[in-house]
């Protein structure tokens, strides 16, 4: 199903010197990234969208960079002071598209990955460290994007192929978008709450860079390109501003502020936030509040607190990680229940992770 897409993406874009790019493999909502607003809009398995066929597969064969540029997103001079970060907080204004992004190696995808998306969609998030007096709020995400990385900064490819992972990402998205019967892992409490969110407005794809500053640019490019493609003929105006809320765990958050992942630190870190990059993190289980506070008090993190939000994942999914799932598959323990049944069936059919 995804062999051709993955093969073409890797051959074209996962090469030394390739520009950062996102390739879309499937849009579960035909209007993505524009949220569905009418009953006849085709979205996979969502009652208000009036479609039962599971959505249409969309393969971006060109994967070209967007032609849109925005000079205000240029990296600023970094003074080293507490005022070095981006300026105003994110307003709820017309012309801004908020995208919830879960990028991972998905080896394999599991319920916690899905919970990140649902948390971004429906829950009030608290700015890190009580940044500048901001209150917890629902972010108002317009669209969601699951991204499989063709390259990871720290992890070699093992356990499953990129093609197999892409198929499992599709299964995870299907679980989030179509499995709308209340289940123990879902964060939403009713179908009405699900329908009030934009979780149906989901797309999946691949990104060719492990660096967040590059991913942010690539996400902005593809969102603007797809937004323009969905623009009604009578609609005029500039390209939207894109805010990309990257969902991540605590260890990944720490890496975002690690200079070794940048060619030009801290200028590229500034560029990430000025370019619309936002962080929605979940802290590690049992991690002391004092250590969290100390991290956010550091001079390299303090200027950006208003752009970092804490996800309060429920305990029933917070413990899940891919490495534990792989071991559970190998040993046939109960932790295999931490992945959706359709993914577990796929893992068993292809005998994945048996040698972990």
mmCIF file of C-alpha atoms in Angstrom:
data_model
loop_
_atom_site.group_PDB
_atom_site.id
_atom_site.type_symbol
_atom_site.label_atom_id
_atom_site.label_comp_id
_atom_site.label_asym_id
_atom_site.label_seq_id
_atom_site.Cartn_x
_atom_site.Cartn_y
_atom_site.Cartn_z
ATOM 1 C CA UNK A 1 0.000 0.000 0.000
ATOM 2 C CA UNK A 2 2.765 2.447 0.905
ATOM 3 C CA UNK A 3 5.804 0.818 -0.682
ATOM 4 C CA UNK A 4 5.816 3.141 -3.701
ATOM 5 C CA UNK A 5 5.231 6.250 -1.594
ATOM 6 C CA UNK A 6 8.023 5.454 0.854
ATOM 7 C CA UNK A 7 10.424 4.347 -1.872
ATOM 8 C CA UNK A 8 9.887 7.513 -3.894
ATOM 9 C CA UNK A 9 10.141 9.777 -0.859
ATOM 10 C CA UNK A 10 13.396 8.213 0.314
ATOM 11 C CA UNK A 11 14.923 8.197 -3.156
ATOM 12 C CA UNK A 12 13.964 11.808 -3.822
ATOM 13 C CA UNK A 13 14.248 13.530 -0.465
ATOM 14 C CA UNK A 14 16.200 11.396 2.017
ATOM 15 C CA UNK A 15 19.532 12.187 0.408
ATOM 16 C CA UNK A 16 22.437 14.314 1.693
ATOM 17 C CA UNK A 17 21.738 17.990 1.117
ATOM 18 C CA UNK A 18 17.995 17.560 0.535
ATOM 19 C CA UNK A 19 15.859 20.516 1.583
ATOM 20 C CA UNK A 20 13.456 19.883 4.481
ATOM 21 C CA UNK A 21 10.169 18.555 3.135
ATOM 22 C CA UNK A 22 7.003 16.781 4.235
ATOM 23 C CA UNK A 23 5.376 14.344 1.840
ATOM 24 C CA UNK A 24 1.713 13.540 2.437
ATOM 25 C CA UNK A 25 0.727 9.892 2.114
ATOM 26 C CA UNK A 26 -2.959 10.166 2.994
ATOM 27 C CA UNK A 27 -5.498 12.772 4.003
ATOM 28 C CA UNK A 28 -8.329 11.390 6.118
ATOM 29 C CA UNK A 29 -10.286 14.557 5.455
ATOM 30 C CA UNK A 30 -10.436 15.749 1.862
ATOM 31 C CA UNK A 31 -10.269 19.397 2.910
ATOM 32 C CA UNK A 32 -7.159 18.978 5.118
ATOM 33 C CA UNK A 33 -5.757 21.226 6.556
ATOM 34 C CA UNK A 34 -9.007 23.193 6.415
ATOM 35 C CA UNK A 35 -11.429 21.793 9.002
ATOM 36 C CA UNK A 36 -14.632 20.265 7.643
ATOM 37 C CA UNK A 37 -17.543 22.650 8.085
ATOM 38 C CA UNK A 38 -20.270 21.076 5.956
ATOM 39 C CA UNK A 39 -22.041 17.742 6.126
ATOM 40 C CA UNK A 40 -20.971 16.815 2.602
ATOM 41 C CA UNK A 41 -17.266 17.264 3.250
ATOM 42 C CA UNK A 42 -15.488 13.933 2.847
ATOM 43 C CA UNK A 43 -13.817 12.873 6.051
ATOM 44 C CA UNK A 44 -13.103 9.306 7.022
ATOM 45 C CA UNK A 45 -15.626 7.705 9.324
ATOM 46 C CA UNK A 46 -16.928 10.896 10.931
ATOM 47 C CA UNK A 47 -20.654 11.377 11.312
ATOM 48 C CA UNK A 48 -20.747 15.063 10.517
ATOM 49 C CA UNK A 49 -18.717 14.468 7.380
ATOM 50 C CA UNK A 50 -21.167 11.974 5.904
ATOM 51 C CA UNK A 51 -18.570 9.465 4.710
ATOM 52 C CA UNK A 52 -18.173 5.786 5.537
ATOM 53 C CA UNK A 53 -15.615 4.704 2.986
ATOM 54 C CA UNK A 54 -12.564 5.408 5.139
ATOM 55 C CA UNK A 55 -11.270 8.467 3.311
ATOM 56 C CA UNK A 56 -9.305 8.893 0.125
ATOM 57 C CA UNK A 57 -5.633 8.175 -0.124
ATOM 58 C CA UNK A 58 -3.622 11.151 -1.197
ATOM 59 C CA UNK A 59 -0.086 10.668 -2.424
ATOM 60 C CA UNK A 60 2.030 13.754 -2.880
ATOM 61 C CA UNK A 61 4.205 12.580 -5.735
ATOM 62 C CA UNK A 62 6.108 15.816 -6.147
ATOM 63 C CA UNK A 63 6.803 16.653 -2.495
ATOM 64 C CA UNK A 64 7.931 20.100 -3.591
ATOM 65 C CA UNK A 65 8.762 22.873 -1.181
ATOM 66 C CA UNK A 66 6.225 25.629 -0.820
ATOM 67 C CA UNK A 67 6.833 28.797 -2.750
ATOM 68 C CA UNK A 68 5.599 30.868 0.166
ATOM 69 C CA UNK A 69 8.145 32.803 2.149
ATOM 70 C CA UNK A 70 7.660 34.967 5.196
ATOM 71 C CA UNK A 71 10.435 37.320 6.087
ATOM 72 C CA UNK A 72 9.088 37.919 9.585
ATOM 73 C CA UNK A 73 10.053 34.330 10.412
ATOM 74 C CA UNK A 74 13.749 34.983 9.867
ATOM 75 C CA UNK A 75 16.034 34.050 12.738
ATOM 76 C CA UNK A 76 16.679 37.042 15.007
ATOM 77 C CA UNK A 77 19.875 38.184 16.563
ATOM 78 C CA UNK A 78 20.285 36.300 19.837
ATOM 79 C CA UNK A 79 21.406 38.599 22.592
ATOM 80 C CA UNK A 80 21.680 35.981 25.316
ATOM 81 C CA UNK A 81 19.248 37.908 27.498
ATOM 82 C CA UNK A 82 15.823 36.910 28.769
ATOM 83 C CA UNK A 83 14.314 39.055 25.999
ATOM 84 C CA UNK A 84 15.837 37.015 23.185
ATOM 85 C CA UNK A 85 12.761 34.916 22.455
ATOM 86 C CA UNK A 86 9.867 35.521 20.090
ATOM 87 C CA UNK A 87 7.689 38.456 20.822
ATOM 88 C CA UNK A 88 3.921 38.280 21.329
ATOM 89 C CA UNK A 89 1.855 35.329 22.514
ATOM 90 C CA UNK A 90 -0.205 33.472 19.921
ATOM 91 C CA UNK A 91 -3.428 35.359 19.254
ATOM 92 C CA UNK A 92 -6.676 33.704 18.179
ATOM 93 C CA UNK A 93 -6.730 35.576 14.898
ATOM 94 C CA UNK A 94 -7.970 35.009 11.386
ATOM 95 C CA UNK A 95 -5.295 33.777 9.021
ATOM 96 C CA UNK A 96 -3.631 31.490 11.576
ATOM 97 C CA UNK A 97 -3.715 27.708 11.164
ATOM 98 C CA UNK A 98 -2.878 25.572 14.197
ATOM 99 C CA UNK A 99 -1.565 22.100 13.421
ATOM 100 C CA UNK A 100 -1.022 19.350 15.990
ATOM 101 C CA UNK A 101 2.032 17.336 14.930
ATOM 102 C CA UNK A 102 3.129 13.947 16.217
ATOM 103 C CA UNK A 103 6.399 13.000 14.559
ATOM 104 C CA UNK A 104 8.082 9.807 15.609
ATOM 105 C CA UNK A 105 9.862 6.698 14.449
ATOM 106 C CA UNK A 106 6.581 4.818 15.228
ATOM 107 C CA UNK A 107 8.349 1.545 15.952
ATOM 108 C CA UNK A 108 5.565 0.618 16.564
ATOM 109 C CA UNK A 109 2.768 3.194 17.003
ATOM 110 C CA UNK A 110 0.814 2.790 20.243
ATOM 111 C CA UNK A 111 -2.065 4.228 22.239
ATOM 112 C CA UNK A 112 0.071 6.942 23.820
ATOM 113 C CA UNK A 113 0.776 8.372 20.355
ATOM 114 C CA UNK A 114 -2.967 8.587 19.804
ATOM 115 C CA UNK A 115 -3.490 10.102 23.249
ATOM 116 C CA UNK A 116 -1.084 12.914 22.402
ATOM 117 C CA UNK A 117 -3.335 13.885 19.487
ATOM 118 C CA UNK A 118 -6.529 13.664 21.539
ATOM 119 C CA UNK A 119 -4.985 15.689 24.355
ATOM 120 C CA UNK A 120 -3.982 18.422 21.895
ATOM 121 C CA UNK A 121 -7.524 18.417 20.533
ATOM 122 C CA UNK A 122 -9.727 18.597 23.601
ATOM 123 C CA UNK A 123 -7.817 19.345 26.805
ATOM 124 C CA UNK A 124 -6.742 22.564 28.435
ATOM 125 C CA UNK A 125 -2.970 22.843 28.362
ATOM 126 C CA UNK A 126 -0.904 24.746 30.891
ATOM 127 C CA UNK A 127 1.943 26.941 29.647
ATOM 128 C CA UNK A 128 5.251 25.713 31.000
ATOM 129 C CA UNK A 129 6.272 27.205 34.310
ATOM 130 C CA UNK A 130 3.192 29.461 34.468
ATOM 131 C CA UNK A 131 4.708 31.557 31.699
ATOM 132 C CA UNK A 132 3.930 35.265 32.067
ATOM 133 C CA UNK A 133 0.701 34.628 33.919
ATOM 134 C CA UNK A 134 -0.958 32.702 31.077
ATOM 135 C CA UNK A 135 -3.852 30.445 32.004
ATOM 136 C CA UNK A 136 -4.526 26.885 30.870
ATOM 137 C CA UNK A 137 -6.522 26.813 27.656
ATOM 138 C CA UNK A 138 -7.671 24.612 24.804
ATOM 139 C CA UNK A 139 -5.340 25.351 21.910
ATOM 140 C CA UNK A 140 -7.981 25.163 19.198
ATOM 141 C CA UNK A 141 -6.070 22.869 16.837
ATOM 142 C CA UNK A 142 -7.400 23.043 13.262
ATOM 143 C CA UNK A 143 -5.667 20.002 11.774
ATOM 144 C CA UNK A 144 -3.528 17.045 12.810
ATOM 145 C CA UNK A 145 -0.496 15.467 11.193
ATOM 146 C CA UNK A 146 1.261 12.186 11.980
ATOM 147 C CA UNK A 147 4.780 12.205 10.556
ATOM 148 C CA UNK A 148 7.133 9.273 10.157
ATOM 149 C CA UNK A 149 10.741 10.390 10.046
ATOM 150 C CA UNK A 150 12.907 8.935 7.308
ATOM 151 C CA UNK A 151 15.870 9.677 9.563
ATOM 152 C CA UNK A 152 16.281 9.847 13.327
ATOM 153 C CA UNK A 153 19.017 11.870 14.990
ATOM 154 C CA UNK A 154 19.703 9.166 17.577
ATOM 155 C CA UNK A 155 18.117 5.857 16.486
ATOM 156 C CA UNK A 156 19.188 3.584 13.607
ATOM 157 C CA UNK A 157 16.491 1.788 11.612
ATOM 158 C CA UNK A 158 15.741 -1.602 13.176
ATOM 159 C CA UNK A 159 12.820 -3.864 14.014
ATOM 160 C CA UNK A 160 10.588 -2.850 11.086
ATOM 161 C CA UNK A 161 10.995 -1.205 7.699
ATOM 162 C CA UNK A 162 9.857 2.314 6.837
ATOM 163 C CA UNK A 163 7.148 0.828 4.611
ATOM 164 C CA UNK A 164 5.833 -1.288 7.483
ATOM 165 C CA UNK A 165 5.912 1.669 9.841
ATOM 166 C CA UNK A 166 4.012 3.810 7.351
ATOM 167 C CA UNK A 167 1.279 1.182 7.187
ATOM 168 C CA UNK A 168 1.112 1.096 10.978
ATOM 169 C CA UNK A 169 0.880 4.907 11.113
ATOM 170 C CA UNK A 170 -2.139 4.635 8.827
ATOM 171 C CA UNK A 171 -3.658 2.137 11.274
ATOM 172 C CA UNK A 172 -3.023 4.469 14.214
ATOM 173 C CA UNK A 173 -4.657 7.385 12.411
ATOM 174 C CA UNK A 174 -7.589 5.146 11.516
ATOM 175 C CA UNK A 175 -7.918 4.240 15.197
ATOM 176 C CA UNK A 176 -8.036 7.921 16.207
ATOM 177 C CA UNK A 177 -10.322 9.066 13.401
ATOM 178 C CA UNK A 178 -12.718 6.152 12.953
ATOM 179 C CA UNK A 179 -12.884 4.240 16.235
ATOM 180 C CA UNK A 180 -15.394 6.620 17.758
ATOM 181 C CA UNK A 181 -16.916 4.143 20.181
ATOM 182 C CA UNK A 182 -15.940 5.047 23.728
ATOM 183 C CA UNK A 183 -12.955 2.965 24.797
ATOM 184 C CA UNK A 184 -10.689 2.961 27.802
ATOM 185 C CA UNK A 185 -7.822 4.724 26.010
ATOM 186 C CA UNK A 186 -9.807 7.636 24.559
ATOM 187 C CA UNK A 187 -9.512 10.976 26.288
ATOM 188 C CA UNK A 188 -12.819 12.342 25.005
ATOM 189 C CA UNK A 189 -15.844 11.414 27.097
ATOM 190 C CA UNK A 190 -18.621 11.474 24.505
ATOM 191 C CA UNK A 191 -19.203 11.391 20.763
ATOM 192 C CA UNK A 192 -20.330 15.008 21.003
ATOM 193 C CA UNK A 193 -16.949 15.979 22.432
ATOM 194 C CA UNK A 194 -15.179 14.119 19.651
ATOM 195 C CA UNK A 195 -17.335 15.782 16.996
ATOM 196 C CA UNK A 196 -16.614 19.201 18.496
ATOM 197 C CA UNK A 197 -12.890 18.646 17.985
ATOM 198 C CA UNK A 198 -11.029 18.513 14.678
ATOM 199 C CA UNK A 199 -9.593 15.042 15.245
ATOM 200 C CA UNK A 200 -11.207 13.869 12.025
ATOM 201 C CA UNK A 201 -9.048 16.409 10.155
ATOM 202 C CA UNK A 202 -6.023 14.123 10.071
ATOM 203 C CA UNK A 203 -3.231 13.530 7.573
ATOM 204 C CA UNK A 204 -0.213 11.241 7.614
ATOM 205 C CA UNK A 205 3.106 11.430 5.843
ATOM 206 C CA UNK A 206 6.882 11.476 6.080
ATOM 207 C CA UNK A 207 9.481 14.116 6.912
ATOM 208 C CA UNK A 208 13.092 13.913 5.827
ATOM 209 C CA UNK A 209 14.888 15.776 8.612
ATOM 210 C CA UNK A 210 15.355 14.858 12.276
ATOM 211 C CA UNK A 211 15.838 18.496 13.348
ATOM 212 C CA UNK A 212 12.838 20.370 14.682
ATOM 213 C CA UNK A 213 13.799 23.661 13.037
ATOM 214 C CA UNK A 214 13.694 21.857 9.666
ATOM 215 C CA UNK A 215 10.502 19.934 10.462
ATOM 216 C CA UNK A 216 8.763 23.157 11.420
ATOM 217 C CA UNK A 217 9.585 24.742 8.074
ATOM 218 C CA UNK A 218 8.550 21.616 6.173
ATOM 219 C CA UNK A 219 5.209 21.424 8.000
ATOM 220 C CA UNK A 220 4.517 25.104 7.336
ATOM 221 C CA UNK A 221 5.305 24.631 3.650
ATOM 222 C CA UNK A 222 2.983 21.660 3.145
ATOM 223 C CA UNK A 223 0.156 23.230 5.158
ATOM 224 C CA UNK A 224 0.309 26.430 3.121
ATOM 225 C CA UNK A 225 0.480 24.507 -0.136
ATOM 226 C CA UNK A 226 -2.514 22.331 0.768
ATOM 227 C CA UNK A 227 -4.408 25.342 2.150
ATOM 228 C CA UNK A 228 -3.989 27.126 -1.159
ATOM 229 C CA UNK A 229 -5.095 24.000 -3.042
ATOM 230 C CA UNK A 230 -8.331 23.998 -0.998
ATOM 231 C CA UNK A 231 -8.881 27.758 -1.321
ATOM 232 C CA UNK A 232 -12.290 28.585 -2.844
ATOM 233 C CA UNK A 233 -12.044 30.556 -6.112
ATOM 234 C CA UNK A 234 -13.621 33.635 -4.535
ATOM 235 C CA UNK A 235 -11.273 33.666 -1.550
ATOM 236 C CA UNK A 236 -8.311 35.996 -1.703
ATOM 237 C CA UNK A 237 -5.618 36.871 0.779
ATOM 238 C CA UNK A 238 -2.105 36.031 1.902
ATOM 239 C CA UNK A 239 -0.925 32.583 2.872
ATOM 240 C CA UNK A 240 -1.927 31.675 6.424
ATOM 241 C CA UNK A 241 0.422 31.822 9.350
ATOM 242 C CA UNK A 242 1.099 28.262 10.511
ATOM 243 C CA UNK A 243 1.620 27.350 14.156
ATOM 244 C CA UNK A 244 2.913 23.789 14.534
ATOM 245 C CA UNK A 245 2.372 22.231 17.961
ATOM 246 C CA UNK A 246 4.860 19.364 18.189
ATOM 247 C CA UNK A 247 3.765 16.764 20.743
ATOM 248 C CA UNK A 248 6.683 15.121 22.537
ATOM 249 C CA UNK A 249 7.929 13.471 25.686
ATOM 250 C CA UNK A 250 10.230 15.006 28.252
ATOM 251 C CA UNK A 251 13.427 13.490 26.836
ATOM 252 C CA UNK A 252 12.677 14.938 23.407
ATOM 253 C CA UNK A 253 11.954 18.348 24.934
ATOM 254 C CA UNK A 254 15.412 18.322 26.489
ATOM 255 C CA UNK A 255 16.944 17.516 23.089
ATOM 256 C CA UNK A 256 15.192 20.509 21.519
ATOM 257 C CA UNK A 257 17.371 22.735 23.694
ATOM 258 C CA UNK A 258 20.581 20.717 23.239
ATOM 259 C CA UNK A 259 23.127 22.638 21.174
ATOM 260 C CA UNK A 260 24.561 19.468 19.585
ATOM 261 C CA UNK A 261 21.462 19.131 17.371
ATOM 262 C CA UNK A 262 22.000 22.537 15.739
ATOM 263 C CA UNK A 263 24.478 23.824 13.200
ATOM 264 C CA UNK A 264 24.069 27.364 14.506
ATOM 265 C CA UNK A 265 22.843 27.458 18.109
ATOM 266 C CA UNK A 266 20.934 29.402 19.425
ATOM 267 C CA UNK A 267 20.038 31.182 16.188
ATOM 268 C CA UNK A 268 18.278 28.093 14.779
ATOM 269 C CA UNK A 269 16.386 27.599 18.032
ATOM 270 C CA UNK A 270 15.108 31.161 17.674
ATOM 271 C CA UNK A 271 14.149 30.385 14.078
ATOM 272 C CA UNK A 272 12.084 27.377 15.211
ATOM 273 C CA UNK A 273 9.903 29.451 17.524
ATOM 274 C CA UNK A 274 9.719 32.496 15.254
ATOM 275 C CA UNK A 275 8.738 30.199 12.407
ATOM 276 C CA UNK A 276 5.659 29.025 14.302
ATOM 277 C CA UNK A 277 7.168 26.092 16.177
ATOM 278 C CA UNK A 278 5.428 25.276 19.439
ATOM 279 C CA UNK A 279 5.987 22.468 21.951
ATOM 280 C CA UNK A 280 3.391 20.368 23.774
ATOM 281 C CA UNK A 281 5.213 18.009 26.104
ATOM 282 C CA UNK A 282 4.385 15.331 28.620
ATOM 283 C CA UNK A 283 6.738 14.924 31.525
ATOM 284 C CA UNK A 284 8.327 11.609 32.385
ATOM 285 C CA UNK A 285 6.513 9.458 34.955
ATOM 286 C CA UNK A 286 7.834 10.219 38.423
ATOM 287 C CA UNK A 287 9.941 13.184 37.286
ATOM 288 C CA UNK A 288 10.256 15.606 40.249
ATOM 289 C CA UNK A 289 8.604 19.021 39.985
ATOM 290 C CA UNK A 290 11.825 20.622 41.208
ATOM 291 C CA UNK A 291 13.767 19.232 38.233
ATOM 292 C CA UNK A 292 11.097 20.455 35.821
ATOM 293 C CA UNK A 293 11.157 23.934 37.361
ATOM 294 C CA UNK A 294 14.948 24.003 37.228
ATOM 295 C CA UNK A 295 14.948 23.124 33.526
ATOM 296 C CA UNK A 296 12.504 25.892 32.649
ATOM 297 C CA UNK A 297 14.451 28.402 34.717
ATOM 298 C CA UNK A 298 17.558 27.883 32.591
ATOM 299 C CA UNK A 299 18.492 30.965 30.521
ATOM 300 C CA UNK A 300 18.214 29.071 27.219
ATOM 301 C CA UNK A 301 14.649 27.925 27.935
ATOM 302 C CA UNK A 302 13.146 30.782 29.949
ATOM 303 C CA UNK A 303 12.582 33.131 26.958
ATOM 304 C CA UNK A 304 10.316 30.581 25.269
ATOM 305 C CA UNK A 305 8.025 29.467 28.085
ATOM 306 C CA UNK A 306 4.913 31.017 26.557
ATOM 307 C CA UNK A 307 5.350 28.714 23.552
ATOM 308 C CA UNK A 308 5.723 25.493 25.554
ATOM 309 C CA UNK A 309 2.643 23.704 26.898
ATOM 310 C CA UNK A 310 2.308 20.747 29.225
ATOM 311 C CA UNK A 311 0.117 17.835 28.186
ATOM 312 C CA UNK A 312 -1.575 16.042 31.071
ATOM 313 C CA UNK A 313 -1.735 12.531 29.679
ATOM 314 C CA UNK A 314 -3.795 10.054 31.732
ATOM 315 C CA UNK A 315 -1.921 7.426 33.727
ATOM 316 C CA UNK A 316 -3.455 4.631 31.677
ATOM 317 C CA UNK A 317 -1.354 5.621 28.652
ATOM 318 C CA UNK A 318 1.473 7.689 30.121
ATOM 319 C CA UNK A 319 3.672 4.649 30.805
ATOM 320 C CA UNK A 320 3.546 3.355 27.217
ATOM 321 C CA UNK A 321 6.644 3.513 25.044
ATOM 322 C CA UNK A 322 7.605 1.719 21.838
ATOM 323 C CA UNK A 323 10.610 -0.073 23.327
ATOM 324 C CA UNK A 324 8.436 -1.690 26.005
ATOM 325 C CA UNK A 325 5.867 -2.687 23.399
ATOM 326 C CA UNK A 326 8.564 -4.383 21.306
ATOM 327 C CA UNK A 327 9.734 -6.360 24.321
ATOM 328 C CA UNK A 328 6.118 -7.281 25.119
ATOM 329 C CA UNK A 329 5.646 -8.573 21.579
ATOM 330 C CA UNK A 330 8.800 -10.645 21.879
ATOM 331 C CA UNK A 331 7.780 -12.094 25.241
ATOM 332 C CA UNK A 332 4.016 -12.217 24.565
ATOM 333 C CA UNK A 333 3.188 -10.269 27.729
ATOM 334 C CA UNK A 334 0.076 -8.226 28.487
ATOM 335 C CA UNK A 335 1.741 -4.986 27.392
ATOM 336 C CA UNK A 336 0.865 -5.937 23.821
ATOM 337 C CA UNK A 337 -2.511 -4.425 24.757
ATOM 338 C CA UNK A 338 -0.829 -1.028 24.564
ATOM 339 C CA UNK A 339 -1.179 -1.017 20.776
ATOM 340 C CA UNK A 340 -4.440 -1.046 18.801
ATOM 341 C CA UNK A 341 -5.630 -4.524 17.741
ATOM 342 C CA UNK A 342 -5.202 -3.799 14.043
ATOM 343 C CA UNK A 343 -1.546 -2.900 14.627
ATOM 344 C CA UNK A 344 -0.964 -5.947 16.814
ATOM 345 C CA UNK A 345 -2.408 -8.161 14.097
ATOM 346 C CA UNK A 346 -0.074 -6.566 11.560
ATOM 347 C CA UNK A 347 2.939 -7.037 13.873
ATOM 348 C CA UNK A 348 2.079 -10.699 14.368
ATOM 349 C CA UNK A 349 1.417 -11.342 10.681
ATOM 350 C CA UNK A 350 4.858 -9.997 9.744
ATOM 351 C CA UNK A 351 6.605 -11.458 12.812
ATOM 352 C CA UNK A 352 8.009 -8.085 13.791
ATOM 353 C CA UNK A 353 10.160 -7.504 16.904
ATOM 354 C CA UNK A 354 10.701 -11.195 17.599
ATOM 355 C CA UNK A 355 14.450 -10.685 18.025
ATOM 356 C CA UNK A 356 14.386 -7.637 20.281
#
